[in-house]
């Protein structure tokens, strides 16, 4: 009410607050859940790569909501009179200058700011059906709302370069200079936090550490997960954007496949209200990671955790309140524990799904099969117990197929890596394999690298239309012939690898004889014995410097124990790509025999065979150089050519070894 006397009289505004003693007592024992948004959080761990604690936010002592120092002196302090009647009813009267806001109204205004946006609208209620997204993921987008990340390029650059000058108010004001919508305001705050706040490893390991205050975070530019989430919420409130801190469980540092969750929550993240709907983000995990070995934090921005689609966010974030899953239907804690954990890189690299979709796999007859579907062709690799062995990985147009054969019974760790659009392989999946049977007949060569079989990648590298599209080739007599088209200007190199002798580094190419016919390359292969072999294919652009690049390999299998093929003859640099050897194909010739020779040689004037003596080869009407030589009295036989009729210098092109008697 207002009392007026004469013109020189004072004006008195009176604010009366009346409530019961019971309610007054209750208020005296509970903190304001909005003023202290994280007071309900418990300690735990949250950053991928390190454990951290969720701390209760301390009350601001001498600080206002925005972390700025409150004025310690007031020109005119209001007078507050409080009395109670015998029924416990409280009557409070405040007397203050006419042009000043009542202190009690300031308190109500503060609460309203925490519950309303910049336009004074009341904060939306807890998430409901309109906020829920369908589960499982519909593959429509990694984000919970349509985003063109290119539209943020200018804003991201600007926000990442803003520096702290004084308090939180000025920082937010500076960030919003280039932000013109709630979405852009959230984006600017997100980018600044992810690029400036370092994860405090030491604080995360202190169980009883007090909460991070915004002023301390700005000063040290360090926080743990609740510090990230609390700071993000407060900055959003200053910017006039509705934001909540959400506590819960996470599959972060220390997570073991299939583990159960109970007790204190170990992480905190945020929900923001944009365009009439709640959305999820995690600035802790968006900022970087901690090396498990060195325990050092590295800023490594991760876009995945900005407005993540809830059906993907639930894979590693389980909130304390199921409504904050933003899913229809919501998932149970048991489902969260048992669900397959796809790392953020799984989706960042363009993966869509994996099968099996459970993290624990049992082998069947000693084998486990994993398939991955991707939205575009990509390269994969795997490691079983830390080694790239005991598996067949074949690339598919949109994904891959992996067959794993654990070498021993028991539990094994399988990691799958993908390359995506970058030059670096990243871990995208981890499985635990349970093996209760080992098929000893499926031992794979240690040199069998990934991938096996031709694919889109080999085609991209210049190898097209292979005669054998499947990665495994079975041969009964220990011989096979493989051909494929080769793009012009591309050179091909092949080598054979097995775990048992007699193949050595010097002879691994001698069991392959390479021929070229009309833009196709043929590889004639002779196996030295029964078993499994890796036939590795390399390519190189002739005009480009550097070494040959591995493209793929075949797995060659032969069960015939009578197989025992010798090496092919050794070829030298002057052996032309278009030359063809018909006979003899064996690199070891019998002693004291007349051996016929037949070759197709291009661009030569003369050809001869040299052993103990010299035997010329003649050019037939069919275009073959033919003749014979005796192996008597010699240990080696050479094929030599004269390329220019005006010269007398012959070049070695082939070398044979003569068997001893």
XYZ file of C-alpha atoms in Angstrom:
661
model
C 0.000 0.000 0.000
C 1.045 3.637 -0.332
C 0.523 6.461 2.222
C 0.573 10.065 1.037
C 0.642 13.257 3.090
C 1.869 16.629 1.848
C 4.238 17.227 -1.039
C 7.311 17.063 1.125
C 6.263 13.836 2.775
C 8.057 10.502 2.120
C 6.400 7.721 0.183
C 6.331 4.228 1.689
C 5.823 1.041 -0.352
C 4.917 -2.000 1.702
C 5.408 -5.565 0.550
C 3.646 -8.142 2.680
C 4.532 -11.809 2.543
C 2.327 -14.128 4.539
C 2.845 -17.858 4.909
C 2.534 -20.534 7.556
C 5.240 -21.363 10.080
C 5.369 -24.922 8.694
C 6.225 -23.700 5.197
C 8.670 -21.130 6.567
C 10.501 -23.856 8.436
C 10.632 -26.047 5.352
C 12.079 -23.213 3.304
C 14.768 -22.721 5.844
C 16.112 -26.231 5.299
C 16.032 -26.553 1.481
C 18.142 -24.719 -1.042
C 16.577 -23.189 -4.113
C 16.797 -25.892 -6.793
C 16.993 -23.274 -9.504
C 19.528 -21.057 -7.767
C 21.682 -24.138 -7.249
C 20.891 -26.249 -10.302
C 23.502 -28.911 -9.554
C 22.948 -29.384 -5.847
C 21.272 -32.719 -6.520
C 24.289 -34.147 -8.359
C 26.491 -36.831 -6.896
C 30.167 -37.524 -7.478
C 31.528 -39.782 -10.173
C 33.423 -39.874 -13.446
C 32.527 -38.450 -16.784
C 35.165 -37.524 -19.376
C 36.108 -40.150 -21.967
C 39.677 -40.920 -21.044
C 39.579 -39.987 -17.348
C 37.421 -40.270 -14.253
C 35.932 -37.139 -12.719
C 33.697 -36.094 -9.884
C 30.361 -34.379 -9.908
C 30.545 -31.685 -7.221
C 27.750 -29.753 -5.561
C 27.765 -26.144 -6.587
C 28.623 -23.878 -3.673
C 26.383 -20.974 -2.825
C 27.778 -17.746 -4.159
C 29.235 -15.816 -1.261
C 29.269 -12.148 -2.175
C 28.542 -13.014 -5.831
C 25.373 -12.586 -7.810
C 23.959 -15.060 -10.289
C 26.391 -14.064 -13.025
C 29.510 -14.425 -10.954
C 30.109 -10.685 -10.637
C 30.894 -9.178 -7.270
C 27.791 -7.733 -5.729
C 27.908 -4.227 -4.437
C 29.023 -4.243 -0.835
C 27.613 -0.812 -0.024
C 24.125 0.442 -0.703
C 23.271 4.138 -0.540
C 20.065 3.489 1.380
C 19.502 0.185 3.071
C 15.821 -0.771 3.299
C 14.288 -1.509 6.672
C 12.683 -4.910 7.074
C 10.291 -5.673 9.921
C 9.144 -9.244 10.503
C 6.679 -10.453 13.138
C 4.697 -13.619 13.891
C 1.322 -14.160 15.493
C 0.492 -16.973 17.881
C -0.661 -19.192 14.977
C 2.787 -19.017 13.354
C 1.763 -16.589 10.583
C 4.639 -14.398 9.406
C 4.167 -10.713 8.496
C 7.063 -8.972 6.778
C 7.116 -5.228 6.032
C 9.854 -3.547 4.012
C 10.364 0.219 3.932
C 12.510 1.512 1.053
C 12.996 4.614 -1.131
C 10.279 5.155 -3.700
C 12.567 4.749 -6.729
C 14.229 1.554 -5.491
C 13.130 -2.025 -6.124
C 12.111 -3.890 -2.955
C 14.645 -6.498 -1.886
C 11.933 -9.140 -1.769
C 10.908 -8.310 -5.329
C 14.543 -8.672 -6.307
C 14.473 -12.196 -4.922
C 11.330 -12.975 -6.859
C 12.881 -11.397 -9.943
C 15.944 -13.602 -9.515
C 13.804 -16.706 -9.317
C 11.860 -15.563 -12.343
C 15.071 -15.059 -14.321
C 16.001 -18.614 -13.535
C 12.643 -19.797 -14.774
C 12.073 -17.559 -17.783
C 13.741 -16.583 -21.011
C 14.945 -13.170 -22.152
C 11.383 -12.234 -23.093
C 10.047 -13.041 -19.687
C 8.305 -16.223 -20.773
C 7.952 -18.930 -18.185
C 10.382 -21.800 -18.506
C 8.890 -24.774 -20.369
C 7.806 -27.712 -18.259
C 9.673 -30.970 -17.903
C 10.042 -32.743 -21.272
C 6.947 -34.499 -22.501
C 5.732 -36.455 -25.500
C 6.312 -33.570 -27.903
C 9.995 -33.599 -26.972
C 10.412 -37.359 -27.442
C 12.242 -38.843 -30.424
C 11.563 -42.343 -31.732
C 13.831 -45.140 -30.599
C 15.746 -46.848 -32.173
C 17.547 -44.297 -34.318
C 15.872 -43.669 -37.668
C 19.209 -42.804 -39.388
C 17.799 -39.456 -40.453
C 20.514 -37.334 -38.830
C 23.143 -37.315 -36.091
C 21.482 -34.159 -34.754
C 18.170 -33.601 -33.009
C 17.300 -30.687 -35.291
C 18.208 -29.789 -38.893
C 21.630 -28.120 -38.927
C 23.918 -26.837 -41.627
C 27.274 -26.759 -39.863
C 28.685 -24.533 -42.598
C 26.389 -21.765 -41.380
C 28.318 -21.757 -38.094
C 31.790 -21.330 -39.607
C 31.990 -17.562 -39.067
C 30.369 -17.760 -35.638
C 32.592 -20.656 -34.543
C 35.736 -18.774 -35.540
C 34.579 -15.670 -33.703
C 33.438 -17.465 -30.524
C 36.610 -19.523 -30.236
C 38.689 -16.322 -30.200
C 36.723 -14.385 -27.554
C 38.728 -13.824 -24.365
C 37.650 -13.310 -20.770
C 37.901 -9.664 -19.733
C 36.068 -9.504 -16.414
C 33.019 -11.467 -15.364
C 30.595 -13.898 -16.886
C 28.156 -11.169 -17.955
C 30.669 -9.424 -20.168
C 31.926 -12.712 -21.596
C 28.430 -13.770 -22.627
C 27.743 -10.298 -23.995
C 30.870 -10.471 -26.140
C 29.981 -13.973 -27.380
C 26.517 -12.864 -28.434
C 27.781 -10.048 -30.670
C 27.691 -12.429 -33.638
C 24.744 -14.552 -32.449
C 21.293 -13.591 -33.703
C 19.086 -16.496 -32.588
C 18.789 -18.819 -29.609
C 20.461 -21.546 -31.646
C 23.402 -19.275 -32.438
C 23.601 -18.154 -28.800
C 23.842 -21.773 -27.673
C 26.377 -22.485 -30.394
C 28.599 -19.548 -29.397
C 28.601 -20.615 -25.732
C 29.254 -24.242 -26.697
C 32.204 -23.341 -28.934
C 33.756 -21.057 -26.333
C 33.570 -23.634 -23.548
C 34.820 -26.479 -25.750
C 37.838 -24.440 -26.856
C 38.750 -22.706 -23.591
C 37.855 -24.872 -20.605
C 40.373 -27.580 -19.831
C 39.399 -30.739 -18.029
C 40.814 -30.625 -14.469
C 42.228 -34.105 -13.968
C 43.515 -33.533 -10.442
C 40.218 -32.108 -9.255
C 38.351 -35.010 -10.814
C 40.316 -37.408 -8.652
C 39.563 -35.534 -5.402
C 36.420 -37.092 -3.994
C 35.694 -34.361 -1.449
C 36.574 -31.374 -3.558
C 34.149 -28.463 -3.411
C 32.168 -27.488 -6.468
C 33.532 -25.278 -9.206
C 32.233 -21.710 -9.087
C 31.921 -19.887 -12.416
C 34.373 -17.212 -11.291
C 36.949 -19.898 -10.482
C 36.383 -21.627 -13.829
C 36.901 -18.365 -15.694
C 40.059 -17.643 -13.689
C 41.669 -21.086 -14.037
C 39.854 -22.135 -17.222
C 39.607 -25.623 -15.715
C 36.622 -27.701 -14.610
C 35.274 -31.209 -14.288
C 32.046 -32.447 -15.821
C 29.668 -30.717 -13.400
C 31.746 -27.569 -13.780
C 31.319 -27.716 -17.556
C 27.583 -28.387 -17.255
C 27.004 -25.776 -14.543
C 28.938 -23.110 -16.429
C 27.074 -23.906 -19.633
C 23.726 -23.600 -17.858
C 24.583 -20.282 -16.258
C 25.889 -18.782 -19.487
C 22.727 -19.870 -21.285
C 20.585 -18.298 -18.561
C 22.456 -15.004 -18.976
C 21.924 -15.271 -22.741
C 18.205 -15.790 -22.165
C 18.153 -19.414 -23.309
C 16.470 -22.101 -21.247
C 18.988 -24.700 -20.101
C 19.087 -27.502 -17.542
C 21.888 -29.560 -16.029
C 21.184 -33.287 -16.245
C 23.006 -35.787 -13.998
C 23.325 -39.478 -14.749
C 25.541 -42.424 -15.652
C 27.974 -42.454 -18.563
C 30.085 -44.921 -20.500
C 33.234 -42.881 -20.181
C 36.674 -43.554 -18.759
C 36.963 -46.926 -17.064
C 33.833 -48.311 -18.660
C 33.952 -52.061 -19.140
C 31.808 -53.800 -21.716
C 28.626 -55.110 -20.113
C 29.226 -53.508 -16.708
C 26.320 -52.550 -14.432
C 25.684 -49.094 -12.986
C 24.542 -48.316 -9.449
C 25.075 -45.814 -6.657
C 26.291 -42.300 -7.302
C 25.951 -40.721 -10.717
C 29.254 -40.188 -12.488
C 28.546 -37.485 -15.056
C 26.550 -34.354 -15.911
C 25.506 -32.754 -19.185
C 22.939 -30.226 -20.431
C 19.568 -29.897 -22.077
C 18.668 -26.693 -23.948
C 15.259 -25.518 -25.101
C 15.330 -24.456 -28.748
C 12.480 -23.878 -31.184
C 9.885 -25.321 -28.821
C 11.728 -28.522 -27.972
C 14.427 -29.842 -25.627
C 17.812 -30.896 -27.045
C 20.877 -32.558 -25.492
C 24.585 -31.701 -25.492
C 27.744 -32.505 -23.530
C 30.431 -29.814 -23.537
C 32.763 -31.951 -21.392
C 33.015 -34.613 -24.057
C 32.940 -32.008 -26.803
C 36.088 -30.294 -25.538
C 38.717 -33.019 -25.760
C 40.110 -36.135 -24.164
C 42.619 -37.363 -21.620
C 45.407 -39.750 -22.524
C 45.045 -42.897 -20.443
C 48.811 -43.341 -20.202
C 50.030 -39.795 -19.533
C 46.831 -38.528 -17.832
C 47.150 -35.298 -19.791
C 44.210 -33.444 -21.283
C 44.253 -32.542 -24.974
C 41.805 -30.152 -26.585
C 40.205 -32.187 -29.374
C 36.892 -30.755 -30.454
C 34.105 -33.306 -30.962
C 31.084 -32.031 -32.884
C 29.134 -35.209 -32.188
C 28.010 -34.117 -28.711
C 26.357 -30.875 -29.857
C 22.580 -31.337 -30.103
C 23.058 -35.075 -30.477
C 20.080 -37.144 -31.588
C 18.669 -38.613 -28.333
C 18.566 -42.141 -29.793
C 22.367 -41.873 -30.152
C 22.979 -39.888 -26.976
C 21.424 -42.698 -24.895
C 24.200 -45.063 -25.958
C 26.612 -43.469 -23.478
C 24.437 -41.109 -21.371
C 21.737 -42.386 -18.994
C 19.979 -39.557 -17.081
C 18.644 -39.776 -13.529
C 15.163 -38.931 -14.827
C 13.945 -41.004 -17.772
C 12.123 -37.971 -19.184
C 15.498 -36.444 -20.011
C 16.233 -39.323 -22.370
C 13.868 -37.528 -24.764
C 12.975 -40.931 -26.175
C 9.813 -42.797 -27.038
C 9.857 -45.389 -25.632
C 12.403 -44.588 -22.881
C 15.127 -47.126 -22.188
C 15.616 -48.919 -18.881
C 18.913 -48.963 -17.006
C 19.247 -52.655 -17.839
C 18.837 -51.886 -21.542
C 21.453 -49.148 -21.220
C 23.864 -51.582 -19.578
C 23.359 -54.314 -22.178
C 23.169 -52.174 -25.309
C 26.009 -52.022 -27.789
C 28.275 -49.031 -27.134
C 29.111 -47.232 -30.351
C 31.800 -44.639 -29.751
C 31.185 -41.148 -31.103
C 33.724 -41.861 -33.832
C 31.459 -44.672 -35.034
C 28.989 -42.045 -36.197
C 31.553 -39.329 -36.956
C 33.171 -41.718 -39.458
C 29.825 -42.362 -41.161
C 28.837 -45.708 -39.655
C 25.139 -46.566 -39.542
C 24.857 -49.935 -37.822
C 26.795 -52.993 -36.707
C 25.861 -56.624 -36.319
C 25.815 -58.256 -33.826
C 24.388 -55.311 -31.902
C 25.516 -56.703 -28.555
C 28.947 -56.148 -27.068
C 29.516 -59.759 -25.967
C 29.848 -62.349 -28.754
C 30.248 -66.117 -28.538
C 32.006 -67.877 -31.395
C 30.255 -70.611 -33.368
C 32.556 -73.461 -34.402
C 35.498 -71.234 -33.603
C 34.358 -68.269 -35.726
C 32.657 -64.933 -35.118
C 31.284 -62.739 -37.915
C 30.847 -58.966 -37.650
C 29.345 -56.701 -40.298
C 29.202 -52.911 -40.365
C 27.031 -50.747 -42.580
C 28.283 -47.280 -43.467
C 26.736 -44.414 -45.373
C 29.719 -44.279 -47.769
C 32.690 -46.474 -48.703
C 35.394 -46.368 -46.043
C 38.507 -48.269 -45.014
C 38.554 -50.524 -41.950
C 41.048 -52.479 -39.915
C 40.827 -54.620 -36.776
C 42.952 -55.788 -33.874
C 42.419 -58.975 -31.896
C 44.186 -58.769 -28.551
C 46.295 -55.938 -29.907
C 47.417 -57.702 -33.116
C 46.184 -57.545 -36.703
C 45.903 -61.302 -36.996
C 43.402 -64.169 -37.096
C 40.776 -62.481 -39.225
C 39.480 -61.941 -42.758
C 38.291 -58.371 -43.339
C 36.675 -57.674 -46.696
C 35.499 -54.236 -47.799
C 32.036 -53.761 -49.183
C 30.554 -50.825 -51.052
C 28.924 -49.452 -47.905
C 30.591 -51.226 -45.038
C 32.658 -54.295 -44.301
C 32.533 -57.938 -43.250
C 34.931 -59.436 -40.724
C 35.403 -63.114 -39.902
C 37.433 -63.715 -36.744
C 39.057 -67.015 -35.725
C 40.434 -66.702 -32.164
C 43.628 -68.785 -31.825
C 42.841 -69.968 -28.279
C 39.821 -70.636 -26.117
C 38.811 -68.020 -23.577
C 38.021 -64.291 -23.663
C 39.405 -62.022 -26.371
C 39.250 -58.272 -27.047
C 38.296 -57.231 -30.570
C 38.705 -53.625 -31.723
C 37.483 -52.299 -35.051
C 38.863 -49.112 -36.594
C 37.568 -46.969 -39.450
C 39.216 -44.270 -41.508
C 36.281 -42.280 -42.839
C 37.181 -39.023 -44.577
C 40.340 -38.460 -42.540
C 43.834 -39.908 -42.894
C 43.706 -41.457 -39.442
C 42.075 -44.689 -38.321
C 39.907 -44.276 -35.224
C 38.483 -46.929 -32.934
C 34.747 -47.196 -33.591
C 33.734 -50.498 -31.964
C 34.886 -52.880 -29.269
C 33.639 -56.429 -28.743
C 34.380 -59.061 -26.141
C 34.667 -62.506 -27.744
C 34.003 -65.707 -25.828
C 35.568 -68.712 -27.556
C 35.019 -72.284 -26.367
C 36.306 -74.082 -29.475
C 39.309 -73.563 -31.752
C 39.335 -74.907 -35.307
C 42.994 -75.804 -35.802
C 42.438 -76.188 -39.532
C 41.731 -72.488 -39.964
C 45.110 -71.084 -39.026
C 45.650 -67.966 -41.138
C 49.026 -66.666 -42.331
C 50.493 -64.000 -40.054
C 51.231 -61.857 -43.130
C 47.591 -61.838 -44.230
C 46.898 -58.129 -43.960
C 43.684 -56.179 -44.350
C 41.656 -56.024 -46.491
C 41.296 -59.379 -48.249
C 39.836 -59.578 -51.735
C 39.273 -56.878 -54.353
C 36.816 -54.078 -53.582
C 35.893 -50.484 -54.349
C 39.279 -49.521 -52.907
C 41.302 -51.675 -55.311
C 39.218 -50.272 -58.164
C 39.981 -46.785 -56.918
C 43.687 -47.693 -56.942
C 43.551 -48.790 -60.589
C 42.760 -52.539 -60.400
C 39.471 -53.353 -62.134
C 37.416 -56.355 -63.240
C 39.270 -59.080 -61.301
C 38.936 -62.685 -62.444
C 38.438 -63.713 -58.766
C 36.078 -61.350 -56.914
C 36.060 -63.498 -53.759
C 38.862 -63.074 -51.197
C 39.570 -66.823 -50.800
C 40.909 -68.989 -53.653
C 41.081 -72.781 -53.328
C 43.461 -74.732 -55.569
C 43.697 -78.509 -55.816
C 47.009 -78.785 -57.681
C 48.709 -75.843 -55.969
C 48.530 -73.570 -59.018
C 46.239 -70.725 -59.977
C 46.067 -67.854 -62.427
C 44.590 -64.506 -61.379
C 44.019 -61.617 -63.749
C 42.600 -58.114 -63.592
C 42.493 -54.944 -65.607
C 45.040 -52.241 -64.820
C 44.540 -48.548 -65.502
C 47.084 -46.963 -67.794
C 50.141 -45.654 -65.986
C 49.752 -48.082 -63.071
C 52.369 -50.682 -62.138
C 51.490 -53.824 -60.172
C 53.684 -55.835 -57.842
C 52.773 -59.100 -56.073
C 54.371 -61.272 -53.382
C 53.519 -64.609 -51.745
C 53.699 -65.143 -47.981
C 53.305 -68.267 -45.859
C 54.146 -69.179 -42.273
C 56.136 -72.308 -43.199
C 59.275 -72.480 -45.444
C 60.674 -72.441 -48.006
C 59.400 -68.899 -48.759
C 61.829 -66.223 -47.598
C 61.958 -62.483 -48.153
C 64.215 -63.046 -51.147
C 62.024 -65.673 -52.779
C 58.494 -64.422 -51.925
C 58.117 -63.017 -55.456
C 59.647 -66.026 -57.211
C 56.501 -68.155 -56.835
C 54.588 -65.586 -58.893
C 55.134 -64.906 -62.552
C 53.605 -61.709 -63.829
C 52.343 -61.299 -67.415
C 50.684 -58.371 -69.201
C 48.236 -58.751 -72.038
C 46.171 -55.903 -73.523
C 45.776 -53.776 -70.367
C 45.294 -56.845 -68.171
C 47.795 -58.281 -65.739
C 47.980 -62.010 -65.111
C 49.586 -63.521 -62.018
C 50.592 -67.164 -62.381
C 51.061 -68.619 -58.897
C 52.714 -71.914 -57.937
C 52.645 -72.941 -54.275
C 55.718 -74.593 -52.754
C 53.589 -76.883 -50.576
C 50.111 -77.401 -49.167
C 48.756 -74.828 -46.728
C 47.443 -71.264 -46.607
C 49.212 -68.332 -48.244
C 48.719 -64.583 -48.503
C 49.041 -63.215 -52.036
C 49.659 -59.491 -51.526
C 48.974 -56.958 -54.286
C 50.741 -53.575 -54.481
C 50.368 -50.725 -56.974
C 52.235 -47.578 -57.931
C 51.606 -44.753 -60.367
C 54.612 -44.767 -62.664
C 54.838 -40.996 -62.864
C 54.653 -40.529 -59.095
C 57.612 -40.845 -56.736
C 57.581 -43.127 -53.736
C 57.083 -46.788 -53.006
C 54.452 -49.311 -53.994
C 51.246 -49.118 -51.925
C 49.572 -52.218 -50.498
C 46.021 -52.546 -51.831
C 44.657 -55.956 -50.852
C 45.510 -59.643 -50.634
C 44.005 -62.990 -51.544
C 43.995 -66.000 -49.248
C 45.208 -69.033 -51.237
C 44.348 -72.460 -49.813
C 45.646 -75.876 -50.857
C 45.070 -79.151 -48.988
C 46.947 -81.430 -51.398
C 50.004 -82.611 -49.480
C 51.676 -83.811 -52.722
C 52.044 -80.272 -54.001
C 55.655 -79.119 -54.286
C 56.126 -76.539 -57.036
C 59.484 -74.868 -57.675
C 59.973 -71.135 -58.060
C 59.543 -69.322 -61.355
C 62.665 -68.033 -63.106
C 64.102 -64.829 -61.749
C 63.291 -61.808 -63.896
C 65.377 -58.668 -64.253
C 64.511 -55.043 -64.871
C 64.669 -55.378 -68.660
C 61.886 -57.955 -68.623
C 59.186 -55.893 -70.323
C 55.701 -55.546 -68.922
C 54.170 -56.922 -72.112
C 56.529 -59.896 -72.401
C 55.103 -63.387 -72.078
C 56.788 -66.615 -70.978
C 55.211 -69.849 -72.180
C 58.029 -72.261 -71.332
C 59.860 -73.228 -69.261
C 57.859 -71.823 -66.319
C 59.872 -73.609 -63.650
C 62.823 -71.650 -62.370
C 64.751 -74.895 -61.777
C 65.778 -76.832 -64.901
C 66.726 -80.524 -64.991
C 70.419 -81.329 -65.466
C 71.782 -82.739 -68.734
C 68.597 -82.088 -70.701
C 67.638 -80.208 -73.810
C 65.059 -77.706 -72.600
C 62.684 -75.946 -75.062
C 62.126 -72.177 -74.735
C 59.183 -70.159 -76.008
C 58.679 -66.478 -75.211
C 56.918 -63.428 -76.610
C 59.312 -60.492 -76.441
C 58.557 -56.970 -77.618
C 61.028 -54.465 -79.015
C 64.063 -56.733 -79.296
C 66.334 -57.378 -82.265
C 67.831 -60.684 -81.148
C 67.368 -63.221 -78.323
C 69.482 -66.094 -77.061
C 69.847 -68.591 -74.213
C 73.228 -68.857 -72.512
C 74.373 -71.841 -70.483
C 77.628 -73.715 -70.974
C 77.235 -72.624 -74.577
C 75.043 -70.106 -76.370
C 71.880 -71.034 -78.297
C 70.068 -68.411 -80.404
C 66.279 -68.098 -80.391
C 64.436 -67.476 -83.662
C 61.288 -65.429 -84.210
C 58.372 -67.541 -85.492
C 55.511 -66.395 -87.702
C 53.264 -66.339 -84.634
C 55.561 -63.785 -82.994
C 57.261 -66.081 -80.467
C 60.981 -66.428 -79.891
C 61.645 -70.151 -79.845
C 64.555 -72.549 -79.471
C 66.227 -74.906 -77.012
C 69.393 -75.277 -74.961
C 71.303 -78.001 -73.166
C 71.765 -77.776 -69.398
C 74.809 -80.075 -69.442
C 77.827 -78.736 -67.580
C 76.203 -75.598 -66.179
C 74.555 -74.471 -62.946
C 72.690 -71.446 -64.321
C 70.954 -70.575 -67.587
C 70.140 -67.019 -68.759
C 67.819 -65.577 -71.394
C 69.430 -62.526 -73.001
C 68.186 -59.974 -75.555
C 69.686 -57.405 -77.896
C 67.372 -54.417 -78.029
C 69.185 -52.493 -80.765
C 70.563 -54.277 -83.840
C 73.264 -51.653 -84.137
C 74.622 -52.496 -80.689
C 76.467 -55.555 -79.471
C 75.374 -55.362 -75.792
C 72.975 -58.081 -74.616
C 70.799 -57.625 -71.492
C 69.816 -60.344 -69.031
C 66.042 -60.732 -68.697
C 65.575 -64.210 -67.105
C 67.643 -66.492 -64.907
C 67.173 -70.237 -64.288
C 68.898 -72.523 -61.834
C 69.994 -76.012 -62.966
C 69.296 -78.899 -60.650
C 72.332 -80.773 -59.383
C 72.583 -84.458 -60.296
